[in-house]
Structures are given as structure tokens and as C-alpha cells.
mmCIF file of C-alpha atoms in Angstrom:
data_model
loop_
_atom_site.group_PDB
_atom_site.id
_atom_site.type_symbol
_atom_site.label_atom_id
_atom_site.label_comp_id
_atom_site.label_asym_id
_atom_site.label_seq_id
_atom_site.Cartn_x
_atom_site.Cartn_y
_atom_site.Cartn_z
ATOM 1 C CA UNK Y 1 -17.531 2.069 -79.885
ATOM 2 C CA UNK Y 2 -18.681 1.191 -76.361
ATOM 3 C CA UNK Y 3 -20.811 -1.621 -77.810
ATOM 4 C CA UNK Y 4 -17.807 -3.109 -79.628
ATOM 5 C CA UNK Y 5 -15.675 -2.967 -76.489
ATOM 6 C CA UNK Y 6 -18.409 -4.715 -74.491
ATOM 7 C CA UNK Y 7 -18.618 -7.532 -77.042
ATOM 8 C CA UNK Y 8 -14.836 -8.004 -76.940
ATOM 9 C CA UNK Y 9 -14.883 -8.193 -73.134
ATOM 10 C CA UNK Y 10 -17.702 -10.766 -73.140
ATOM 11 C CA UNK Y 11 -15.911 -12.941 -75.707
ATOM 12 C CA UNK Y 12 -12.672 -12.790 -73.711
ATOM 13 C CA UNK Y 13 -14.380 -13.896 -70.499
ATOM 14 C CA UNK Y 14 -16.198 -16.770 -72.193
ATOM 15 C CA UNK Y 15 -13.255 -17.914 -74.299
ATOM 16 C CA UNK Y 16 -12.416 -21.007 -72.197
ATOM 17 C CA UNK Y 17 -15.960 -22.425 -72.559
ATOM 18 C CA UNK Y 18 -17.141 -21.244 -75.980
ATOM 19 C CA UNK Y 19 -16.571 -24.623 -77.576
ATOM 20 C CA UNK Y 20 -19.118 -26.288 -75.294
ATOM 21 C CA UNK Y 21 -22.059 -23.999 -75.946
ATOM 22 C CA UNK Y 22 -23.652 -26.530 -78.290
ATOM 23 C CA UNK Y 23 -24.084 -29.099 -75.494
ATOM 24 C CA UNK Y 24 -27.727 -30.017 -74.946
ATOM 25 C CA UNK Y 25 -27.380 -30.481 -71.199
ATOM 26 C CA UNK Y 26 -25.782 -27.801 -69.041
ATOM 27 C CA UNK Y 27 -24.090 -30.568 -67.056
ATOM 28 C CA UNK Y 28 -22.280 -31.818 -70.157
ATOM 29 C CA UNK Y 29 -19.561 -29.188 -69.992
ATOM 30 C CA UNK Y 30 -18.922 -29.981 -66.328
ATOM 31 C CA UNK Y 31 -18.692 -33.674 -66.996
ATOM 32 C CA UNK Y 32 -16.417 -32.985 -69.981
ATOM 33 C CA UNK Y 33 -14.008 -31.155 -67.682
ATOM 34 C CA UNK Y 34 -13.927 -34.010 -65.175
ATOM 35 C CA UNK Y 35 -11.339 -36.758 -65.722
ATOM 36 C CA UNK Y 36 -10.324 -39.939 -63.961
ATOM 37 C CA UNK Y 37 -6.750 -40.728 -62.973
ATOM 38 C CA UNK Y 38 -5.636 -44.335 -62.695
ATOM 39 C CA UNK Y 39 -3.236 -47.158 -63.444
ATOM 40 C CA UNK Y 40 -3.317 -50.406 -65.395
ATOM 41 C CA UNK Y 41 -4.119 -53.374 -63.160
ATOM 42 C CA UNK Y 42 -5.146 -57.026 -63.422
ATOM 43 C CA UNK Y 43 -7.996 -59.001 -61.904
ATOM 44 C CA UNK Y 44 -9.280 -62.567 -61.931
ATOM 45 C CA UNK Y 45 -12.657 -62.938 -63.658
ATOM 46 C CA UNK Y 46 -14.302 -66.305 -64.294
ATOM 47 C CA UNK Y 47 -10.927 -68.009 -63.940
ATOM 48 C CA UNK Y 48 -9.244 -65.672 -66.417
ATOM 49 C CA UNK Y 49 -6.845 -62.816 -65.762
ATOM 50 C CA UNK Y 50 -8.071 -59.579 -67.304
ATOM 51 C CA UNK Y 51 -6.242 -56.283 -67.692
ATOM 52 C CA UNK Y 52 -8.216 -53.147 -66.895
ATOM 53 C CA UNK Y 53 -7.965 -49.466 -66.031
ATOM 54 C CA UNK Y 54 -8.095 -48.987 -62.248
ATOM 55 C CA UNK Y 55 -9.321 -45.609 -61.033
ATOM 56 C CA UNK Y 56 -7.294 -43.862 -58.317
ATOM 57 C CA UNK Y 57 -8.941 -40.476 -58.219
ATOM 58 C CA UNK Y 58 -10.611 -37.630 -60.051
ATOM 59 C CA UNK Y 59 -9.394 -34.364 -61.564
ATOM 60 C CA UNK Y 60 -10.645 -31.318 -63.438
ATOM 61 C CA UNK Y 61 -9.116 -29.764 -66.575
ATOM 62 C CA UNK Y 62 -7.880 -26.183 -66.439
ATOM 63 C CA UNK Y 63 -5.763 -23.936 -68.631
ATOM 64 C CA UNK Y 64 -2.530 -22.115 -67.932
ATOM 65 C CA UNK Y 65 -1.757 -18.488 -68.711
ATOM 66 C CA UNK Y 66 1.729 -19.155 -70.018
ATOM 67 C CA UNK Y 67 3.426 -18.630 -73.367
ATOM 68 C CA UNK Y 68 5.323 -21.903 -73.040
ATOM 69 C CA UNK Y 69 3.706 -24.204 -75.657
ATOM 70 C CA UNK Y 70 4.712 -27.241 -73.619
ATOM 71 C CA UNK Y 71 2.275 -26.276 -70.874
ATOM 72 C CA UNK Y 72 -1.087 -25.148 -72.196
ATOM 73 C CA UNK Y 73 -3.441 -27.215 -70.093
ATOM 74 C CA UNK Y 74 -3.399 -28.814 -66.676
ATOM 75 C CA UNK Y 75 -5.277 -31.154 -64.404
ATOM 76 C CA UNK Y 76 -6.111 -30.061 -60.862
ATOM 77 C CA UNK Y 77 -6.519 -32.890 -58.371
ATOM 78 C CA UNK Y 78 -5.931 -33.776 -54.729
ATOM 79 C CA UNK Y 79 -2.262 -34.060 -53.796
ATOM 80 C CA UNK Y 80 -2.683 -37.359 -51.990
ATOM 81 C CA UNK Y 81 -3.964 -39.027 -55.184
ATOM 82 C CA UNK Y 82 -0.516 -38.892 -56.805
ATOM 83 C CA UNK Y 83 1.545 -38.870 -53.597
ATOM 84 C CA UNK Y 84 0.011 -42.073 -52.290
ATOM 85 C CA UNK Y 85 2.621 -44.701 -51.394
ATOM 86 C CA UNK Y 86 1.080 -47.076 -53.951
ATOM 87 C CA UNK Y 87 2.028 -44.759 -56.829
ATOM 88 C CA UNK Y 88 5.037 -42.990 -55.294
ATOM 89 C CA UNK Y 89 7.375 -44.787 -57.698
ATOM 90 C CA UNK Y 90 5.265 -44.214 -60.827
ATOM 91 C CA UNK Y 91 6.637 -41.872 -63.469
ATOM 92 C CA UNK Y 92 3.215 -41.521 -65.053
ATOM 93 C CA UNK Y 93 -0.439 -42.229 -64.449
ATOM 94 C CA UNK Y 94 -3.210 -42.913 -66.888
ATOM 95 C CA UNK Y 95 -5.931 -40.377 -67.566
ATOM 96 C CA UNK Y 96 -9.275 -41.023 -69.206
ATOM 97 C CA UNK Y 97 -11.175 -38.086 -70.674
ATOM 98 C CA UNK Y 98 -14.966 -38.038 -70.625
ATOM 99 C CA UNK Y 99 -15.291 -38.285 -74.398
ATOM 100 C CA UNK Y 100 -14.019 -41.866 -74.159
ATOM 101 C CA UNK Y 101 -16.750 -42.819 -71.681
ATOM 102 C CA UNK Y 102 -18.372 -45.160 -74.183
ATOM 103 C CA UNK Y 103 -15.343 -47.496 -74.080
ATOM 104 C CA UNK Y 104 -15.166 -50.034 -71.189
ATOM 105 C CA UNK Y 105 -12.258 -49.896 -68.760
ATOM 106 C CA UNK Y 106 -10.878 -53.227 -69.965
ATOM 107 C CA UNK Y 107 -10.738 -52.046 -73.588
ATOM 108 C CA UNK Y 108 -9.275 -48.548 -73.239
ATOM 109 C CA UNK Y 109 -6.675 -47.668 -70.605
ATOM 110 C CA UNK Y 110 -6.423 -43.928 -71.219
ATOM 111 C CA UNK Y 111 -3.278 -42.009 -72.100
ATOM 112 C CA UNK Y 112 -0.057 -41.433 -70.181
ATOM 113 C CA UNK Y 113 0.129 -38.376 -67.948
ATOM 114 C CA UNK Y 114 3.692 -37.812 -66.774
ATOM 115 C CA UNK Y 115 4.049 -36.909 -63.119
ATOM 116 C CA UNK Y 116 7.754 -37.599 -62.486
ATOM 117 C CA UNK Y 117 11.003 -37.728 -64.456
ATOM 118 C CA UNK Y 118 14.687 -38.267 -63.628
ATOM 119 C CA UNK Y 119 14.871 -34.839 -62.007
ATOM 120 C CA UNK Y 120 11.852 -35.433 -59.792
ATOM 121 C CA UNK Y 121 8.266 -34.167 -59.827
ATOM 122 C CA UNK Y 122 6.864 -32.579 -62.959
ATOM 123 C CA UNK Y 123 3.719 -31.448 -61.192
ATOM 124 C CA UNK Y 124 3.244 -28.486 -58.875
ATOM 125 C CA UNK Y 125 2.039 -28.709 -55.307
ATOM 126 C CA UNK Y 126 0.150 -25.857 -53.718
ATOM 127 C CA UNK Y 127 2.720 -23.530 -52.085
ATOM 128 C CA UNK Y 128 1.040 -24.136 -48.734
ATOM 129 C CA UNK Y 129 2.024 -27.732 -47.803
ATOM 130 C CA UNK Y 130 -1.163 -28.073 -45.758
ATOM 131 C CA UNK Y 131 -3.353 -27.633 -48.846
ATOM 132 C CA UNK Y 132 -4.158 -30.959 -50.504
ATOM 133 C CA UNK Y 133 -3.990 -29.783 -54.134
ATOM 134 C CA UNK Y 134 -1.647 -30.269 -57.093
ATOM 135 C CA UNK Y 135 -1.522 -29.044 -60.674
ATOM 136 C CA UNK Y 136 -0.263 -31.387 -63.430
ATOM 137 C CA UNK Y 137 0.629 -29.483 -66.639
ATOM 138 C CA UNK Y 138 0.288 -31.324 -69.922
ATOM 139 C CA UNK Y 139 0.169 -30.781 -73.654
ATOM 140 C CA UNK Y 140 -1.228 -33.472 -75.949
ATOM 141 C CA UNK Y 141 -1.499 -33.874 -79.676
ATOM 142 C CA UNK Y 142 -4.964 -34.012 -81.205
ATOM 143 C CA UNK Y 143 -4.420 -37.696 -82.026
ATOM 144 C CA UNK Y 144 -3.728 -38.605 -78.408
ATOM 145 C CA UNK Y 145 -6.306 -36.293 -76.893
ATOM 146 C CA UNK Y 146 -9.085 -37.350 -79.225
ATOM 147 C CA UNK Y 147 -10.278 -33.783 -79.804
ATOM 148 C CA UNK Y 148 -8.831 -30.433 -80.774
ATOM 149 C CA UNK Y 149 -10.197 -28.268 -77.954
ATOM 150 C CA UNK Y 150 -10.155 -29.065 -74.272
ATOM 151 C CA UNK Y 151 -13.198 -28.306 -72.077
ATOM 152 C CA UNK Y 152 -11.377 -26.212 -69.496
ATOM 153 C CA UNK Y 153 -12.954 -24.189 -66.707
ATOM 154 C CA UNK Y 154 -12.537 -20.415 -66.734
ATOM 155 C CA UNK Y 155 -10.913 -18.379 -63.969
ATOM 156 C CA UNK Y 156 -14.100 -16.330 -63.797
ATOM 157 C CA UNK Y 157 -15.967 -19.491 -62.766
ATOM 158 C CA UNK Y 158 -14.056 -19.846 -59.496
ATOM 159 C CA UNK Y 159 -16.280 -19.038 -56.533
ATOM 160 C CA UNK Y 160 -15.755 -16.041 -54.262
ATOM 161 C CA UNK Y 161 -16.396 -15.490 -50.559
ATOM 162 C CA UNK Y 162 -20.060 -14.549 -51.020
ATOM 163 C CA UNK Y 163 -20.724 -17.837 -52.831
ATOM 164 C CA UNK Y 164 -20.186 -19.880 -49.654
ATOM 165 C CA UNK Y 165 -22.973 -20.278 -47.136
ATOM 166 C CA UNK Y 166 -24.468 -23.192 -45.269
ATOM 167 C CA UNK Y 167 -27.390 -24.827 -47.029
ATOM 168 C CA UNK Y 168 -26.304 -23.925 -50.577
ATOM 169 C CA UNK Y 169 -27.087 -26.835 -52.948
ATOM 170 C CA UNK Y 170 -24.100 -28.355 -54.724
ATOM 171 C CA UNK Y 171 -23.144 -31.070 -57.189
ATOM 172 C CA UNK Y 172 -20.063 -33.291 -57.120
ATOM 173 C CA UNK Y 173 -18.580 -35.181 -60.063
ATOM 174 C CA UNK Y 174 -16.220 -38.077 -59.434
ATOM 175 C CA UNK Y 175 -15.225 -41.703 -59.795
ATOM 176 C CA UNK Y 176 -15.952 -43.388 -56.421
ATOM 177 C CA UNK Y 177 -14.454 -46.870 -56.328
ATOM 178 C CA UNK Y 178 -17.402 -48.304 -54.396
ATOM 179 C CA UNK Y 179 -19.630 -48.350 -57.492
ATOM 180 C CA UNK Y 180 -17.541 -51.035 -59.194
ATOM 181 C CA UNK Y 181 -15.454 -51.127 -62.346
ATOM 182 C CA UNK Y 182 -18.434 -51.671 -64.655
ATOM 183 C CA UNK Y 183 -19.669 -48.141 -63.872
ATOM 184 C CA UNK Y 184 -16.293 -46.402 -63.720
ATOM 185 C CA UNK Y 185 -16.090 -45.418 -67.355
ATOM 186 C CA UNK Y 186 -18.266 -42.368 -66.689
ATOM 187 C CA UNK Y 187 -18.124 -39.746 -63.935
ATOM 188 C CA UNK Y 188 -20.895 -40.058 -61.366
ATOM 189 C CA UNK Y 189 -22.785 -36.998 -60.199
ATOM 190 C CA UNK Y 190 -24.063 -36.618 -56.647
ATOM 191 C CA UNK Y 191 -25.966 -33.783 -55.038
ATOM 192 C CA UNK Y 192 -25.772 -32.271 -51.575
ATOM 193 C CA UNK Y 193 -25.388 -29.018 -49.718
ATOM 194 C CA UNK Y 194 -22.675 -26.982 -48.071
ATOM 195 C CA UNK Y 195 -23.081 -28.172 -44.502
ATOM 196 C CA UNK Y 196 -20.431 -26.100 -42.717
ATOM 197 C CA UNK Y 197 -18.429 -22.961 -43.324
ATOM 198 C CA UNK Y 198 -15.876 -21.618 -40.843
ATOM 199 C CA UNK Y 199 -16.361 -18.518 -38.778
ATOM 200 C CA UNK Y 200 -12.702 -17.624 -39.266
ATOM 201 C CA UNK Y 201 -10.093 -17.743 -42.050
ATOM 202 C CA UNK Y 202 -12.624 -16.590 -44.644
ATOM 203 C CA UNK Y 203 -12.477 -18.002 -48.154
ATOM 204 C CA UNK Y 204 -9.152 -19.778 -47.548
ATOM 205 C CA UNK Y 205 -10.530 -22.315 -45.073
ATOM 206 C CA UNK Y 206 -11.832 -25.752 -45.954
ATOM 207 C CA UNK Y 207 -15.583 -26.272 -46.057
ATOM 208 C CA UNK Y 208 -17.723 -29.343 -45.372
ATOM 209 C CA UNK Y 209 -20.371 -30.728 -47.684
ATOM 210 C CA UNK Y 210 -23.239 -33.046 -46.832
ATOM 211 C CA UNK Y 211 -22.663 -35.441 -49.732
ATOM 212 C CA UNK Y 212 -21.505 -39.048 -49.780
ATOM 213 C CA UNK Y 213 -17.992 -39.205 -51.220
ATOM 214 C CA UNK Y 214 -15.732 -42.227 -51.279
ATOM 215 C CA UNK Y 215 -12.180 -43.170 -52.299
ATOM 216 C CA UNK Y 216 -11.947 -42.228 -55.948
ATOM 217 C CA UNK Y 217 -13.880 -38.979 -55.451
ATOM 218 C CA UNK Y 218 -10.705 -37.246 -54.267
ATOM 219 C CA UNK Y 219 -9.751 -34.462 -56.645
ATOM 220 C CA UNK Y 220 -13.267 -34.133 -58.038
ATOM 221 C CA UNK Y 221 -14.935 -30.749 -58.590
ATOM 222 C CA UNK Y 222 -17.662 -29.346 -56.369
ATOM 223 C CA UNK Y 223 -19.828 -26.792 -58.132
ATOM 224 C CA UNK Y 224 -22.979 -24.821 -57.491
ATOM 225 C CA UNK Y 225 -26.404 -25.506 -58.923
ATOM 226 C CA UNK Y 226 -27.917 -22.923 -61.294
ATOM 227 C CA UNK Y 227 -31.263 -22.815 -59.450
ATOM 228 C CA UNK Y 228 -31.018 -22.190 -55.719
ATOM 229 C CA UNK Y 229 -32.054 -20.221 -52.639
ATOM 230 C CA UNK Y 230 -29.451 -17.686 -51.567
ATOM 231 C CA UNK Y 231 -28.375 -16.992 -47.989
ATOM 232 C CA UNK Y 232 -31.244 -14.486 -47.573
ATOM 233 C CA UNK Y 233 -33.941 -16.830 -48.877
ATOM 234 C CA UNK Y 234 -34.245 -15.352 -52.352
ATOM 235 C CA UNK Y 235 -34.663 -17.815 -55.220
ATOM 236 C CA UNK Y 236 -32.390 -17.658 -58.274
ATOM 237 C CA UNK Y 237 -33.003 -19.352 -61.619
ATOM 238 C CA UNK Y 238 -30.373 -20.020 -64.280
ATOM 239 C CA UNK Y 239 -27.515 -18.326 -62.435
ATOM 240 C CA UNK Y 240 -23.884 -18.816 -63.471
ATOM 241 C CA UNK Y 241 -22.455 -22.046 -62.086
ATOM 242 C CA UNK Y 242 -19.362 -21.645 -59.894
ATOM 243 C CA UNK Y 243 -16.588 -24.033 -58.930
ATOM 244 C CA UNK Y 244 -16.760 -24.120 -55.151
ATOM 245 C CA UNK Y 245 -13.745 -26.354 -54.628
ATOM 246 C CA UNK Y 246 -12.145 -29.782 -54.851
ATOM 247 C CA UNK Y 247 -13.014 -32.867 -52.773
ATOM 248 C CA UNK Y 248 -10.016 -33.968 -50.698
ATOM 249 C CA UNK Y 249 -11.359 -36.365 -48.075
ATOM 250 C CA UNK Y 250 -14.389 -37.881 -46.384
ATOM 251 C CA UNK Y 251 -15.034 -37.927 -42.665
ATOM 252 C CA UNK Y 252 -15.259 -41.300 -40.932
ATOM 253 C CA UNK Y 253 -16.467 -42.447 -37.551
ATOM 254 C CA UNK Y 254 -14.076 -44.859 -35.842
ATOM 255 C CA UNK Y 255 -15.201 -47.543 -33.400
ATOM 256 C CA UNK Y 256 -13.632 -50.544 -31.729
ATOM 257 C CA UNK Y 257 -14.849 -53.998 -32.736
ATOM 258 C CA UNK Y 258 -15.995 -56.524 -30.140
ATOM 259 C CA UNK Y 259 -16.653 -60.275 -30.035
ATOM 260 C CA UNK Y 260 -19.793 -60.337 -27.901
ATOM 261 C CA UNK Y 261 -19.883 -57.306 -25.690
ATOM 262 C CA UNK Y 262 -17.882 -54.182 -25.030
ATOM 263 C CA UNK Y 263 -15.688 -56.039 -22.555
ATOM 264 C CA UNK Y 264 -14.063 -58.208 -25.248
ATOM 265 C CA UNK Y 265 -12.478 -56.057 -27.974
ATOM 266 C CA UNK Y 266 -11.080 -57.870 -31.019
ATOM 267 C CA UNK Y 267 -7.301 -57.581 -31.426
ATOM 268 C CA UNK Y 268 -4.731 -58.634 -34.011
ATOM 269 C CA UNK Y 269 -1.679 -60.864 -33.438
ATOM 270 C CA UNK Y 270 0.224 -57.951 -31.894
ATOM 271 C CA UNK Y 271 -2.562 -57.113 -29.467
ATOM 272 C CA UNK Y 272 -3.686 -54.001 -31.337
ATOM 273 C CA UNK Y 273 -7.401 -53.294 -31.203
ATOM 274 C CA UNK Y 274 -9.173 -53.733 -34.529
ATOM 275 C CA UNK Y 275 -11.172 -50.705 -35.581
ATOM 276 C CA UNK Y 276 -14.133 -50.327 -37.919
ATOM 277 C CA UNK Y 277 -14.715 -47.243 -40.025
ATOM 278 C CA UNK Y 278 -17.989 -45.856 -41.284
ATOM 279 C CA UNK Y 279 -18.652 -42.856 -43.492
ATOM 280 C CA UNK Y 280 -20.759 -40.149 -41.858
ATOM 281 C CA UNK Y 281 -21.717 -38.670 -45.236
ATOM 282 C CA UNK Y 282 -19.567 -35.562 -44.880
ATOM 283 C CA UNK Y 283 -16.847 -34.526 -47.335
ATOM 284 C CA UNK Y 284 -13.992 -32.050 -46.914
ATOM 285 C CA UNK Y 285 -13.415 -29.531 -49.706
ATOM 286 C CA UNK Y 286 -10.507 -27.229 -50.522
ATOM 287 C CA UNK Y 287 -12.170 -23.947 -51.596
ATOM 288 C CA UNK Y 288 -11.872 -22.298 -55.001
ATOM 289 C CA UNK Y 289 -9.441 -19.630 -53.793
ATOM 290 C CA UNK Y 290 -6.900 -22.403 -53.246
ATOM 291 C CA UNK Y 291 -7.289 -23.444 -56.888
ATOM 292 C CA UNK Y 292 -6.625 -19.863 -57.988
ATOM 293 C CA UNK Y 293 -3.579 -19.625 -55.718
ATOM 294 C CA UNK Y 294 -2.202 -22.844 -57.175
ATOM 295 C CA UNK Y 295 -2.748 -21.711 -60.767
ATOM 296 C CA UNK Y 296 -1.140 -18.338 -60.049
ATOM 297 C CA UNK Y 297 1.822 -20.145 -58.531
ATOM 298 C CA UNK Y 298 2.190 -22.446 -61.549
ATOM 299 C CA UNK Y 299 1.862 -19.605 -64.049
ATOM 300 C CA UNK Y 300 4.582 -17.718 -62.211
ATOM 301 C CA UNK Y 301 6.859 -20.766 -62.048
ATOM 302 C CA UNK Y 302 6.734 -21.932 -65.671
ATOM 303 C CA UNK Y 303 9.150 -20.190 -67.983
#
């Protein structure tokens, strides 16, 4: 009897990811969960105007513990991706799932993901206004989604306090705009480490990662590597991968620009000094506990 109970418990915990066990590469299921959010735009190419899918940010697919059939799945992303002034008037964005990666951005524009209606927002912001995370519930037919099962992450895969320490190796999936539209049809993976954890506020505080992230990476998942040295120097092989958080910003160094020397700063027509910005290779991440808080909030709000 105890053996049967154990099997049931294991199946329950793995339920969200069972469908992906036949993937050949362990990274496949993480890439499958990562989506791009964007809009339809136009560009001039060789004297012709082309229509293409323009990436705004990244998201990760989750599931909701609600009996409402209208809201079975969701996308977690950075709040500023859909609150940006450029898309503030949009009622919907486009989303491209990873299983359409083989189609160029100018041939397939994704599917509509509603974010606003006549009554206002149809997404949920984290209850703490200082946390840069939102949850967008959705429910799609198999025809629109392109597959029957969604590659969602499990709640048991969210990292805990002991999973955060400086020097831990990490991966980041995302759609950085700097790579160019020809490479945007597939999420790009980058590696790095946790470079800073706070001494206070525990698991609720933001962390820093030493990993180049750019506009477009916002909302992308940060997850642990299966082979790593722990905080005590012990080496682990094939450990469970954890979601450590969501990328929300990159840190920039700001400097004044000068004509010839530091006595002649360049200014605009109003006399304002022109500044240059340079990435310092550090990204800011909202930790996994904030994802759990947001999901708990959404599950408690949907009726």
C-alpha cells in the first residue's frame, strides 16, 4: 500500500512536465516553456515594405490551479513589457510558442494574447507594485495553440532560499533584440552565474546575475544548471533544475559625451547634456518566490 501511495505522489508532482519526458535534450523542455511576446510591425528591406513579427519581450508558460475552464494556463513576464507606453493602448499582443520556431518572423506572426478589454486589464500584476511581474491567463484551442498539451513549469520547480548563493551557475532563455530579426524566431540561451545576493530581505529580494541581457530578455526565465558546485564546494551531477527567477532589467553605466575633451560636453537644442549608456553585463532578477506569490494571488482572484 505504501508503494502505491508513493507512486501516486510522484506522478502528481511530475504531472506538469510528464509530456516532455521524451525530449532528447534536457534543455528542450525549458525552451518549450519560453515564449516571445511581440507586435506586428513593418520595415523597409531592399526598397520594399515587409510585415514582420517584432519581439517586445519574453515570457514563460505556467498553469493555474483554478476550476474556471477559461483560465487554465498563463504566461509570466515582466510587468514593464506590457505596460510600456508603446503598447499601453494595445488590447492584445502576439505570442509565438517555441514549436513554431521553424517559421520565420515575416511568415508567422503568432497568435493573439488578450491583455486588455473594455473593462480594463485582463492580466494580473503582482500585489506588490514594486515587483516587476505580471501573469496573463489564457486558454487556447488546440488548433490555435498548435498542440494539445502545454509545456508548463511545475510549482515544485520554483527555487527556495537555499538555492540562492553567489557563484551558482545559471542559464537564461530570452529574445534579446540586439541579435536581429533573422535570429528571433528561436529563444537564445546564455550562461552566467548569480553574482550578488542580498544580506537582508531573504528570498523576497532581487538578485543580480553576471550574464549579458538586453531589451527583449525582460520576462525571460533564469534557471539553474543540473551540474554545479554548491555553496560548500561539493559537486552535484544531474540535480533537479530550478527556476531561480525572471529577468526584469539590465544595469547600465551612464556617462556624459564630449566633443574633444571633458571641458566640452555635447548638448541638445535645449542645452541638456547628451548621455551614453553601456551595459555592464549585470542583470536584475525577480526571485522565484515572487512568481509563487503572483500565482497564488491569481488563483485566489479567479472565480
